Amino acid sequence: MSSSRHPICFNPDAQPLTTSGSESESTDLVSAFHRKLPGYEPTRLVPLDDLAKELGVAAVYYKEESNRMGVPSFKILGASWGTFRALADKLKLPLDCDVATIKDAAKLEPYTLFAATAGNHGRAVARVGSIFGLPVEIFVPAGTHSDTIRFIASEGARVTVVPGSYDDAVRTAGAAAETDSGILIQDTAWPGYEDIPNWIVAGYTTLLAELPAQLPARHAHPTHILVPVGVGSFASSVVLHFKSPSESPLSPPPAIIAVEPDAAACLHASLTAHRPVSVPTASSPSAPPTILAGLNCGTLSSTAWPVLAAGVAAAVTVSDRAAHGACEWLTARGVDAGPCGAAGVAALRRCCGERDARETLGLGAGAVVLVLGTEGRRGYEVPQPDAVAELLGH
């Protein structure tokens, strides 16, 4: 496991409100669709009062995504809406139709869903395929945990291990989907492939739309939001929801803090360079492994980059050891979290523990902090203590 440290990257180009991109769908329309899916209910928002007291802020809340419609991550929100919109486009379905109508229409066309994944997105696409009655093929990078592969396969999908990185798996899935019956359901965009990733981003807004009813009145306006970043699609959804002039439910909008693994900090590198930058990731010969599998992405989505460049206040990286420690801390308090979800807690501790970061980001006594957890517990190799990291307090 890597002990490589990145200094916190503060974004001087961050704007209070951003016009870089826009929410592509009505949040009400997306939420109405999700309410029709089997097992939908809002996930819980957990107050972390002892953490707030320890860090000297007014409040910390954790959005727990350990059971979202029967799968242990938020990803099914984007995968389901992205798949539905792709099918509706091909089958000429109205956007207010029900699941039975989608399944009946899909029987008339032999479509197959394809996706690449580091874990959670692939399982979500596989579950959506089972809901809509469609075959699914998922491609995973070398080194993917055996439990992850088993869980994806348990949803009825065919799983192929690609020798290489997550980016290699994305390219392989894209090539496999280039058939008359193939639909690539990928949560990262590139020039020429943008509609479905944008629909996936829109699907995530259901999670954000649940928050106003869950936050207590005295903390109804979070001042800071910590969001994990892999390819950046979820983070771009958060920025668009909270910082678009036409959409923002909060005034002033919150500071959005991006969280990445030390071993795969492509947003951090891009903000530092002021342009999109790819970085080597686990499964690449020059990169270390990481337990933050869902964030182990070396290239930002092309549509996410301009949104994040204009909208995030900072990019913070965390070590595997810190993410694991946050998992253990949350578990002890009855919160179900995997490393990618718990990474936000680790990042908040780091920000509050560094004087410059605390002052620059305004994490003072009045701060109301929202940590967006993204996954429940899962199998991973527990990182061993690193002498250098321990010495540095990481």
mmCIF file of C-alpha atoms in Angstrom:
data_model
loop_
_atom_site.group_PDB
_atom_site.id
_atom_site.type_symbol
_atom_site.label_atom_id
_atom_site.label_comp_id
_atom_site.label_asym_id
_atom_site.label_seq_id
_atom_site.Cartn_x
_atom_site.Cartn_y
_atom_site.Cartn_z
ATOM 1 C CA MET A 1 0.000 0.000 0.000
ATOM 2 C CA SER A 2 1.277 3.434 -0.880
ATOM 3 C CA SER A 3 2.452 5.991 1.646
ATOM 4 C CA SER A 4 2.903 8.663 -1.055
ATOM 5 C CA ARG A 5 1.689 12.039 0.184
ATOM 6 C CA HIS A 6 0.171 14.830 -1.858
ATOM 7 C CA PRO A 7 -0.204 18.290 -0.333
ATOM 8 C CA ILE A 8 -3.799 19.478 -0.211
ATOM 9 C CA CYS A 9 -4.547 21.229 -3.494
ATOM 10 C CA PHE A 10 -6.570 24.411 -3.025
ATOM 11 C CA ASN A 11 -8.353 25.489 -6.191
ATOM 12 C CA PRO A 12 -7.879 29.211 -6.857
ATOM 13 C CA ASP A 13 -10.260 28.988 -9.828
ATOM 14 C CA ALA A 14 -13.229 27.759 -7.767
ATOM 15 C CA GLN A 15 -16.326 29.892 -8.239
ATOM 16 C CA PRO A 16 -19.188 30.447 -5.741
ATOM 17 C CA LEU A 17 -21.539 29.422 -8.529
ATOM 18 C CA THR A 18 -20.565 27.685 -11.739
ATOM 19 C CA THR A 19 -21.996 27.787 -15.229
ATOM 20 C CA SER A 20 -19.720 24.974 -16.438
ATOM 21 C CA GLY A 21 -22.276 22.411 -17.513
ATOM 22 C CA SER A 22 -25.840 22.030 -16.325
ATOM 23 C CA GLU A 23 -28.036 19.334 -14.870
ATOM 24 C CA SER A 24 -29.301 17.514 -17.942
ATOM 25 C CA GLU A 25 -32.546 16.239 -16.455
ATOM 26 C CA SER A 26 -35.218 17.396 -14.038
ATOM 27 C CA THR A 27 -34.412 16.171 -10.539
ATOM 28 C CA ASP A 28 -38.120 15.575 -9.954
ATOM 29 C CA LEU A 29 -38.322 13.414 -13.089
ATOM 30 C CA VAL A 30 -35.288 11.363 -12.058
ATOM 31 C CA SER A 31 -36.529 10.895 -8.487
ATOM 32 C CA ALA A 32 -39.976 9.840 -9.730
ATOM 33 C CA PHE A 33 -38.343 7.147 -11.869
ATOM 34 C CA HIS A 34 -36.298 5.817 -8.960
ATOM 35 C CA ARG A 35 -39.369 5.588 -6.744
ATOM 36 C CA LYS A 36 -40.795 3.074 -9.243
ATOM 37 C CA LEU A 37 -37.845 0.711 -8.905
ATOM 38 C CA PRO A 38 -38.028 -2.292 -6.561
ATOM 39 C CA GLY A 39 -36.687 -1.575 -3.089
ATOM 40 C CA TYR A 40 -36.320 2.186 -3.414
ATOM 41 C CA GLU A 41 -36.274 4.198 -0.199
ATOM 42 C CA PRO A 42 -34.078 7.084 0.952
ATOM 43 C CA THR A 43 -30.820 6.020 2.573
ATOM 44 C CA ARG A 44 -30.143 7.289 6.055
ATOM 45 C CA LEU A 45 -28.237 10.403 7.116
ATOM 46 C CA VAL A 46 -26.191 9.765 10.268
ATOM 47 C CA PRO A 47 -25.108 12.557 12.656
ATOM 48 C CA LEU A 48 -21.506 12.137 13.822
ATOM 49 C CA ASP A 49 -21.708 14.328 16.904
ATOM 50 C CA ASP A 50 -18.551 13.021 18.553
ATOM 51 C CA LEU A 51 -16.521 13.695 15.414
ATOM 52 C CA ALA A 52 -17.894 17.236 15.210
ATOM 53 C CA LYS A 53 -16.910 17.832 18.838
ATOM 54 C CA GLU A 54 -13.449 16.356 18.311
ATOM 55 C CA LEU A 55 -12.791 18.507 15.233
ATOM 56 C CA GLY A 56 -14.325 21.688 16.613
ATOM 57 C CA VAL A 57 -17.064 22.150 14.015
ATOM 58 C CA ALA A 58 -20.798 22.642 14.498
ATOM 59 C CA ALA A 59 -21.931 19.353 12.963
ATOM 60 C CA VAL A 60 -20.885 16.427 10.783
ATOM 61 C CA TYR A 61 -23.391 14.261 8.905
ATOM 62 C CA TYR A 62 -22.655 11.065 6.971
ATOM 63 C CA LYS A 63 -24.885 9.906 4.099
ATOM 64 C CA GLU A 64 -24.736 6.121 4.346
ATOM 65 C CA GLU A 65 -25.042 4.320 0.993
ATOM 66 C CA SER A 66 -24.616 0.756 2.236
ATOM 67 C CA ASN A 67 -27.980 -0.469 0.937
ATOM 68 C CA ARG A 68 -29.360 1.348 -2.062
ATOM 69 C CA MET A 69 -32.132 -0.770 -3.590
ATOM 70 C CA GLY A 70 -30.394 -3.946 -2.465
ATOM 71 C CA VAL A 71 -26.863 -3.146 -3.632
ATOM 72 C CA PRO A 72 -24.161 -1.731 -1.356
ATOM 73 C CA SER A 73 -23.492 1.598 -3.066
ATOM 74 C CA PHE A 74 -25.147 4.680 -4.544
ATOM 75 C CA LYS A 75 -24.105 3.674 -8.067
ATOM 76 C CA ILE A 76 -27.430 2.077 -8.968
ATOM 77 C CA LEU A 77 -29.001 5.543 -9.042
ATOM 78 C CA GLY A 78 -26.848 6.567 -11.987
ATOM 79 C CA ALA A 79 -26.745 3.163 -13.658
ATOM 80 C CA SER A 80 -30.531 2.774 -13.606
ATOM 81 C CA TRP A 81 -31.331 6.247 -14.961
ATOM 82 C CA GLY A 82 -28.535 6.059 -17.543
ATOM 83 C CA THR A 83 -29.739 2.655 -18.759
ATOM 84 C CA PHE A 84 -33.381 3.712 -18.814
ATOM 85 C CA ARG A 85 -32.619 6.890 -20.770
ATOM 86 C CA ALA A 86 -30.558 4.906 -23.283
ATOM 87 C CA LEU A 87 -33.377 2.384 -23.703
ATOM 88 C CA ALA A 88 -36.034 5.087 -23.859
ATOM 89 C CA ASP A 89 -34.050 6.796 -26.599
ATOM 90 C CA LYS A 90 -33.688 3.607 -28.628
ATOM 91 C CA LEU A 91 -37.192 2.244 -27.987
ATOM 92 C CA LYS A 92 -39.019 5.606 -28.129
ATOM 93 C CA LEU A 93 -40.439 5.251 -24.619
ATOM 94 C CA PRO A 94 -41.968 8.116 -22.621
ATOM 95 C CA LEU A 95 -39.830 9.231 -19.676
ATOM 96 C CA ASP A 96 -42.640 8.605 -17.191
ATOM 97 C CA CYS A 97 -43.198 4.928 -18.050
ATOM 98 C CA ASP A 98 -42.982 2.139 -15.470
ATOM 99 C CA VAL A 99 -40.633 -0.827 -15.141
ATOM 100 C CA ALA A 100 -43.092 -3.286 -16.709
ATOM 101 C CA THR A 101 -43.342 -1.125 -19.824
ATOM 102 C CA ILE A 102 -39.550 -0.970 -20.077
ATOM 103 C CA LYS A 103 -39.227 -4.755 -19.734
ATOM 104 C CA ASP A 104 -41.930 -5.431 -22.322
ATOM 105 C CA ALA A 105 -40.328 -3.059 -24.808
ATOM 106 C CA ALA A 106 -36.856 -4.490 -24.176
ATOM 107 C CA LYS A 107 -38.094 -7.983 -25.075
ATOM 108 C CA LEU A 108 -38.595 -6.780 -28.635
ATOM 109 C CA GLU A 109 -34.933 -5.785 -29.057
ATOM 110 C CA PRO A 110 -31.969 -8.043 -28.123
ATOM 111 C CA TYR A 111 -29.898 -5.387 -26.371
ATOM 112 C CA THR A 112 -26.921 -6.279 -24.165
ATOM 113 C CA LEU A 113 -25.474 -3.904 -21.567
ATOM 114 C CA PHE A 114 -21.700 -3.467 -21.320
ATOM 115 C CA ALA A 115 -19.649 -1.671 -18.675
ATOM 116 C CA ALA A 116 -16.220 -1.495 -17.093
ATOM 117 C CA THR A 117 -15.871 -1.210 -13.349
ATOM 118 C CA ALA A 118 -13.636 -1.214 -10.328
ATOM 119 C CA GLY A 119 -16.565 -2.791 -8.471
ATOM 120 C CA ASN A 120 -19.674 -0.837 -7.555
ATOM 121 C CA HIS A 121 -20.694 0.544 -10.954
ATOM 122 C CA GLY A 122 -20.476 -2.890 -12.549
ATOM 123 C CA ARG A 123 -22.599 -4.519 -9.899
ATOM 124 C CA ALA A 124 -25.141 -1.722 -10.269
ATOM 125 C CA VAL A 125 -25.326 -2.175 -14.051
ATOM 126 C CA ALA A 126 -25.690 -5.920 -13.541
ATOM 127 C CA ARG A 127 -28.595 -5.376 -11.141
ATOM 128 C CA VAL A 128 -30.260 -2.962 -13.574
ATOM 129 C CA GLY A 129 -29.912 -5.550 -16.315
ATOM 130 C CA SER A 130 -31.712 -8.087 -14.135
ATOM 131 C CA ILE A 131 -34.483 -5.578 -13.372
ATOM 132 C CA PHE A 132 -35.027 -4.806 -17.061
ATOM 133 C CA GLY A 133 -34.448 -8.375 -18.273
ATOM 134 C CA LEU A 134 -31.279 -7.637 -20.262
ATOM 135 C CA PRO A 135 -28.002 -9.590 -20.488
ATOM 136 C CA VAL A 136 -24.959 -7.802 -19.065
ATOM 137 C CA GLU A 137 -21.218 -8.078 -19.688
ATOM 138 C CA ILE A 138 -18.862 -6.445 -17.196
ATOM 139 C CA PHE A 139 -15.111 -5.881 -17.608
ATOM 140 C CA VAL A 140 -12.865 -5.474 -14.564
ATOM 141 C CA PRO A 141 -9.156 -4.608 -14.314
ATOM 142 C CA ALA A 142 -6.512 -7.063 -13.180
ATOM 143 C CA GLY A 143 -6.228 -7.267 -9.424
ATOM 144 C CA THR A 144 -9.949 -6.812 -8.787
ATOM 145 C CA HIS A 145 -10.869 -8.466 -5.479
ATOM 146 C CA SER A 146 -12.394 -11.930 -5.892
ATOM 147 C CA ASP A 147 -15.401 -10.931 -3.777
ATOM 148 C CA THR A 148 -16.121 -8.067 -6.169
ATOM 149 C CA ILE A 149 -16.108 -10.405 -9.158
ATOM 150 C CA ARG A 150 -18.292 -12.912 -7.338
ATOM 151 C CA PHE A 151 -20.866 -10.291 -6.345
ATOM 152 C CA ILE A 152 -21.120 -8.933 -9.886
ATOM 153 C CA ALA A 153 -21.543 -12.447 -11.265
ATOM 154 C CA SER A 154 -24.215 -13.162 -8.635
ATOM 155 C CA GLU A 155 -26.364 -10.501 -10.308
ATOM 156 C CA GLY A 156 -26.363 -12.586 -13.497
ATOM 157 C CA ALA A 157 -23.644 -10.745 -15.397
ATOM 158 C CA ARG A 158 -20.776 -12.241 -17.347
ATOM 159 C CA VAL A 159 -17.501 -10.915 -15.891
ATOM 160 C CA THR A 160 -14.243 -10.629 -17.842
ATOM 161 C CA VAL A 161 -10.922 -9.725 -16.205
ATOM 162 C CA VAL A 162 -8.867 -7.390 -18.395
ATOM 163 C CA PRO A 163 -5.055 -7.534 -18.063
ATOM 164 C CA GLY A 164 -4.339 -3.925 -17.204
ATOM 165 C CA SER A 165 -5.801 -0.920 -15.415
ATOM 166 C CA TYR A 166 -9.305 0.470 -15.022
ATOM 167 C CA ASP A 167 -8.703 2.669 -18.081
ATOM 168 C CA ASP A 168 -7.802 -0.478 -20.039
ATOM 169 C CA ALA A 169 -11.034 -2.111 -18.883
ATOM 170 C CA VAL A 170 -13.025 0.923 -20.072
ATOM 171 C CA ARG A 171 -11.449 0.701 -23.522
ATOM 172 C CA THR A 172 -12.138 -3.038 -23.694
ATOM 173 C CA ALA A 173 -15.778 -2.617 -22.677
ATOM 174 C CA GLY A 174 -16.231 0.142 -25.240
ATOM 175 C CA ALA A 175 -14.864 -2.039 -28.018
ATOM 176 C CA ALA A 176 -17.039 -4.997 -26.966
ATOM 177 C CA ALA A 177 -20.166 -2.822 -27.034
ATOM 178 C CA GLU A 178 -19.609 -1.795 -30.654
ATOM 179 C CA THR A 179 -22.322 -4.076 -32.014
ATOM 180 C CA ASP A 180 -25.850 -3.362 -33.210
ATOM 181 C CA SER A 181 -27.232 -4.779 -29.964
ATOM 182 C CA GLY A 182 -24.637 -3.375 -27.561
ATOM 183 C CA ILE A 183 -25.208 -0.459 -25.182
ATOM 184 C CA LEU A 184 -22.227 0.829 -23.211
ATOM 185 C CA ILE A 185 -23.358 2.038 -19.776
ATOM 186 C CA GLN A 186 -20.206 3.802 -18.643
ATOM 187 C CA ASP A 187 -19.937 6.436 -15.918
ATOM 188 C CA THR A 188 -17.058 8.250 -17.580
ATOM 189 C CA ALA A 189 -17.224 10.352 -20.743
ATOM 190 C CA TRP A 190 -14.856 11.075 -23.609
ATOM 191 C CA PRO A 191 -15.315 13.015 -26.851
ATOM 192 C CA GLY A 192 -18.059 11.288 -28.817
ATOM 193 C CA TYR A 193 -19.410 9.390 -25.794
ATOM 194 C CA GLU A 194 -21.182 11.833 -23.530
ATOM 195 C CA ASP A 195 -24.963 11.314 -23.468
ATOM 196 C CA ILE A 196 -25.083 8.205 -21.282
ATOM 197 C CA PRO A 197 -22.453 9.479 -18.809
ATOM 198 C CA ASN A 198 -24.454 12.713 -18.514
ATOM 199 C CA TRP A 199 -27.614 10.715 -17.807
ATOM 200 C CA ILE A 200 -25.727 8.731 -15.161
ATOM 201 C CA VAL A 201 -24.636 11.996 -13.530
ATOM 202 C CA ALA A 202 -28.269 13.135 -13.541
ATOM 203 C CA GLY A 203 -29.297 9.871 -11.879
ATOM 204 C CA TYR A 204 -27.158 10.640 -8.847
ATOM 205 C CA THR A 205 -29.252 13.717 -8.049
ATOM 206 C CA THR A 206 -31.863 11.552 -6.319
ATOM 207 C CA LEU A 207 -29.382 11.068 -3.462
ATOM 208 C CA LEU A 208 -28.917 14.829 -3.187
ATOM 209 C CA ALA A 209 -32.648 15.500 -3.398
ATOM 210 C CA GLU A 210 -33.173 13.333 -0.298
ATOM 211 C CA LEU A 211 -31.029 15.570 1.899
ATOM 212 C CA PRO A 212 -33.327 18.555 2.647
ATOM 213 C CA ALA A 213 -35.883 16.337 4.369
ATOM 214 C CA GLN A 214 -33.157 14.629 6.414
ATOM 215 C CA LEU A 215 -31.117 17.566 7.681
ATOM 216 C CA PRO A 216 -32.418 19.179 10.888
ATOM 217 C CA ALA A 217 -33.608 22.767 10.555
ATOM 218 C CA ARG A 218 -30.672 24.173 12.514
ATOM 219 C CA HIS A 219 -28.242 22.539 10.069
ATOM 220 C CA ALA A 220 -30.296 22.820 6.890
ATOM 221 C CA HIS A 221 -27.489 24.613 5.052
ATOM 222 C CA PRO A 222 -24.255 22.570 4.984
ATOM 223 C CA THR A 223 -21.190 24.759 4.608
ATOM 224 C CA HIS A 224 -18.886 21.975 3.398
ATOM 225 C CA ILE A 225 -19.475 18.778 1.403
ATOM 226 C CA LEU A 226 -16.836 16.054 1.061
ATOM 227 C CA VAL A 227 -17.304 13.840 -1.994
ATOM 228 C CA PRO A 228 -15.152 10.955 -3.263
ATOM 229 C CA VAL A 229 -13.674 11.279 -6.759
ATOM 230 C CA GLY A 230 -12.789 8.465 -9.134
ATOM 231 C CA VAL A 231 -13.552 9.623 -12.689
ATOM 232 C CA GLY A 232 -15.413 12.576 -11.173
ATOM 233 C CA SER A 233 -18.969 11.894 -12.337
ATOM 234 C CA PHE A 234 -20.557 11.820 -8.882
ATOM 235 C CA ALA A 235 -18.598 14.880 -7.788
ATOM 236 C CA SER A 236 -19.730 16.743 -10.897
ATOM 237 C CA SER A 237 -23.331 15.881 -10.007
ATOM 238 C CA VAL A 238 -22.765 17.388 -6.551
ATOM 239 C CA VAL A 239 -21.238 20.564 -8.002
ATOM 240 C CA LEU A 240 -24.013 20.959 -10.569
ATOM 241 C CA HIS A 241 -26.701 20.406 -7.945
ATOM 242 C CA PHE A 242 -25.354 22.772 -5.323
ATOM 243 C CA LYS A 243 -23.508 25.385 -7.378
ATOM 244 C CA SER A 244 -25.486 25.951 -10.586
ATOM 245 C CA PRO A 245 -27.234 29.362 -10.470
ATOM 246 C CA SER A 246 -30.513 27.860 -11.670
ATOM 247 C CA GLU A 247 -30.415 24.776 -9.454
ATOM 248 C CA SER A 248 -28.617 25.531 -6.187
ATOM 249 C CA PRO A 249 -30.900 24.866 -3.190
ATOM 250 C CA LEU A 250 -28.452 26.599 -0.831
ATOM 251 C CA SER A 251 -27.302 30.185 -0.578
ATOM 252 C CA PRO A 252 -24.441 30.681 -0.158
ATOM 253 C CA PRO A 253 -23.475 27.379 -1.774
ATOM 254 C CA PRO A 254 -21.236 24.991 0.190
ATOM 255 C CA ALA A 255 -17.517 24.496 -0.335
ATOM 256 C CA ILE A 256 -17.117 21.176 -2.118
ATOM 257 C CA ILE A 257 -14.007 19.195 -1.176
ATOM 258 C CA ALA A 258 -12.929 16.342 -3.459
ATOM 259 C CA VAL A 259 -11.437 13.208 -1.889
ATOM 260 C CA GLU A 260 -9.059 10.867 -3.746
ATOM 261 C CA PRO A 261 -6.683 8.011 -2.904
ATOM 262 C CA ASP A 262 -2.996 8.838 -2.628
ATOM 263 C CA ALA A 263 -2.429 6.187 -5.294
ATOM 264 C CA ALA A 264 -4.866 7.533 -7.925
ATOM 265 C CA ALA A 265 -5.197 11.295 -7.594
ATOM 266 C CA CYS A 266 -6.096 12.318 -11.141
ATOM 267 C CA LEU A 267 -8.176 15.356 -10.110
ATOM 268 C CA HIS A 268 -5.422 16.560 -7.783
ATOM 269 C CA ALA A 269 -2.918 16.255 -10.644
ATOM 270 C CA SER A 270 -5.275 17.997 -13.064
ATOM 271 C CA LEU A 271 -6.013 20.920 -10.747
ATOM 272 C CA THR A 272 -2.289 21.318 -10.099
ATOM 273 C CA ALA A 273 -1.543 21.350 -13.837
ATOM 274 C CA HIS A 274 -4.632 23.449 -14.726
ATOM 275 C CA ARG A 275 -5.519 20.882 -17.384
ATOM 276 C CA PRO A 276 -6.732 17.271 -17.495
ATOM 277 C CA VAL A 277 -3.914 14.914 -16.505
ATOM 278 C CA SER A 278 -3.949 11.110 -16.405
ATOM 279 C CA VAL A 279 -2.035 9.265 -13.696
ATOM 280 C CA PRO A 280 -0.938 5.612 -13.445
ATOM 281 C CA THR A 281 -3.138 3.485 -11.214
ATOM 282 C CA ALA A 282 -3.100 0.080 -9.568
ATOM 283 C CA SER A 283 -2.663 -2.682 -12.160
ATOM 284 C CA SER A 284 -0.217 -0.364 -13.923
ATOM 285 C CA PRO A 285 3.398 -1.515 -13.458
ATOM 286 C CA SER A 286 4.494 1.873 -12.101
ATOM 287 C CA ALA A 287 1.669 2.322 -9.585
ATOM 288 C CA PRO A 288 0.995 0.911 -6.092
ATOM 289 C CA PRO A 289 -2.226 -0.912 -5.172
ATOM 290 C CA THR A 290 -5.000 0.705 -3.151
ATOM 291 C CA ILE A 291 -7.991 -0.521 -1.160
ATOM 292 C CA LEU A 292 -10.023 2.412 -2.500
ATOM 293 C CA ALA A 293 -10.916 0.336 -5.557
ATOM 294 C CA GLY A 294 -13.882 2.421 -6.683
ATOM 295 C CA LEU A 295 -11.677 5.524 -6.769
ATOM 296 C CA ASN A 296 -8.749 3.809 -8.478
ATOM 297 C CA CYS A 297 -9.181 5.767 -11.709
ATOM 298 C CA GLY A 298 -6.396 7.407 -13.656
ATOM 299 C CA THR A 299 -8.384 9.651 -15.995
ATOM 300 C CA LEU A 300 -11.204 12.088 -15.297
ATOM 301 C CA SER A 301 -14.422 12.000 -17.277
ATOM 302 C CA SER A 302 -14.173 14.607 -20.029
ATOM 303 C CA THR A 303 -17.481 16.146 -18.988
ATOM 304 C CA ALA A 304 -16.599 16.156 -15.285
ATOM 305 C CA TRP A 305 -13.318 18.052 -15.597
ATOM 306 C CA PRO A 306 -14.668 21.529 -16.492
ATOM 307 C CA VAL A 307 -17.340 21.240 -13.801
ATOM 308 C CA LEU A 308 -14.859 20.228 -11.106
ATOM 309 C CA ALA A 309 -12.248 22.758 -12.223
ATOM 310 C CA ALA A 310 -14.794 25.520 -11.668
ATOM 311 C CA GLY A 311 -16.610 24.043 -8.700
ATOM 312 C CA VAL A 312 -14.420 22.265 -6.139
ATOM 313 C CA ALA A 313 -12.675 24.215 -3.402
ATOM 314 C CA ALA A 314 -9.909 21.668 -2.878
ATOM 315 C CA ALA A 315 -8.697 18.168 -3.675
ATOM 316 C CA VAL A 316 -7.539 16.119 -0.688
ATOM 317 C CA THR A 317 -5.867 12.727 -0.882
ATOM 318 C CA VAL A 318 -5.930 10.030 1.784
ATOM 319 C CA SER A 319 -3.832 6.963 2.442
ATOM 320 C CA ASP A 320 -5.187 3.437 2.524
ATOM 321 C CA ARG A 321 -4.326 3.289 6.218
ATOM 322 C CA ALA A 322 -6.350 6.438 6.934
ATOM 323 C CA ALA A 323 -9.324 5.157 4.924
ATOM 324 C CA HIS A 324 -9.217 1.815 6.734
ATOM 325 C CA GLY A 325 -9.037 3.593 10.081
ATOM 326 C CA ALA A 326 -12.093 5.646 9.143
ATOM 327 C CA CYS A 327 -13.941 2.429 8.225
ATOM 328 C CA GLU A 328 -13.157 0.976 11.632
ATOM 329 C CA TRP A 329 -14.166 4.210 13.378
ATOM 330 C CA LEU A 330 -17.508 4.326 11.557
ATOM 331 C CA THR A 331 -18.183 0.628 12.131
ATOM 332 C CA ALA A 332 -17.704 1.125 15.880
ATOM 333 C CA ARG A 333 -20.527 3.692 15.708
ATOM 334 C CA GLY A 334 -22.923 1.468 13.804
ATOM 335 C CA VAL A 335 -22.254 3.005 10.394
ATOM 336 C CA ASP A 336 -21.793 0.597 7.481
ATOM 337 C CA ALA A 337 -19.002 1.991 5.289
ATOM 338 C CA GLY A 338 -16.387 0.720 2.865
ATOM 339 C CA PRO A 339 -13.084 2.482 2.192
ATOM 340 C CA CYS A 340 -14.393 4.747 -0.575
ATOM 341 C CA GLY A 341 -17.251 5.955 1.592
ATOM 342 C CA ALA A 342 -15.134 6.329 4.717
ATOM 343 C CA ALA A 343 -12.455 8.237 2.799
ATOM 344 C CA GLY A 344 -14.443 11.438 3.314
ATOM 345 C CA VAL A 345 -14.117 11.096 7.087
ATOM 346 C CA ALA A 346 -10.370 10.530 6.726
ATOM 347 C CA ALA A 347 -10.107 13.598 4.489
ATOM 348 C CA LEU A 348 -12.074 15.744 6.934
ATOM 349 C CA ARG A 349 -9.710 14.740 9.729
ATOM 350 C CA ARG A 350 -6.770 15.677 7.546
ATOM 351 C CA CYS A 351 -8.239 19.075 6.615
ATOM 352 C CA CYS A 352 -9.031 19.928 10.224
ATOM 353 C CA GLY A 353 -5.618 18.723 11.348
ATOM 354 C CA GLU A 354 -3.680 21.016 9.011
ATOM 355 C CA ARG A 355 -3.860 24.650 10.086
ATOM 356 C CA ASP A 356 -3.558 26.123 6.590
ATOM 357 C CA ALA A 357 -6.297 23.844 5.270
ATOM 358 C CA ARG A 358 -8.614 24.543 8.179
ATOM 359 C CA GLU A 359 -8.231 28.307 7.752
ATOM 360 C CA THR A 360 -8.327 28.343 3.947
ATOM 361 C CA LEU A 361 -11.429 26.160 3.793
ATOM 362 C CA GLY A 362 -13.212 27.880 6.678
ATOM 363 C CA LEU A 363 -13.610 24.764 8.787
ATOM 364 C CA GLY A 364 -14.328 26.673 11.972
ATOM 365 C CA ALA A 365 -16.763 26.409 14.847
ATOM 366 C CA GLY A 366 -19.749 27.241 12.644
ATOM 367 C CA ALA A 367 -19.041 24.678 9.930
ATOM 368 C CA VAL A 368 -21.784 22.174 9.082
ATOM 369 C CA VAL A 369 -20.103 19.325 7.216
ATOM 370 C CA LEU A 370 -21.741 16.713 5.003
ATOM 371 C CA VAL A 371 -19.719 13.601 4.129
ATOM 372 C CA LEU A 372 -21.142 11.666 1.202
ATOM 373 C CA GLY A 373 -20.528 7.999 1.874
ATOM 374 C CA THR A 374 -20.696 5.958 -1.311
ATOM 375 C CA GLU A 375 -20.455 2.290 -0.374
ATOM 376 C CA GLY A 376 -20.987 -0.248 2.363
ATOM 377 C CA ARG A 377 -18.506 -2.719 3.825
ATOM 378 C CA ARG A 378 -16.691 -4.980 1.370
ATOM 379 C CA GLY A 379 -13.698 -7.249 1.293
ATOM 380 C CA TYR A 380 -10.219 -5.802 0.947
ATOM 381 C CA GLU A 381 -6.685 -6.484 2.124
ATOM 382 C CA VAL A 382 -6.206 -4.631 5.394
ATOM 383 C CA PRO A 383 -3.295 -2.203 4.919
ATOM 384 C CA GLN A 384 -0.337 -2.697 7.204
ATOM 385 C CA PRO A 385 1.167 0.202 9.157
ATOM 386 C CA ASP A 386 3.714 2.138 7.137
ATOM 387 C CA ALA A 387 6.615 3.505 9.161
ATOM 388 C CA VAL A 388 6.876 6.692 7.100
ATOM 389 C CA ALA A 389 3.138 7.332 7.141
ATOM 390 C CA GLU A 390 2.952 6.696 10.877
ATOM 391 C CA LEU A 391 5.802 9.130 11.479
ATOM 392 C CA LEU A 392 3.974 11.788 9.460
ATOM 393 C CA GLY A 393 0.706 11.113 11.247
ATOM 394 C CA HIS A 394 -1.067 9.696 8.197
#
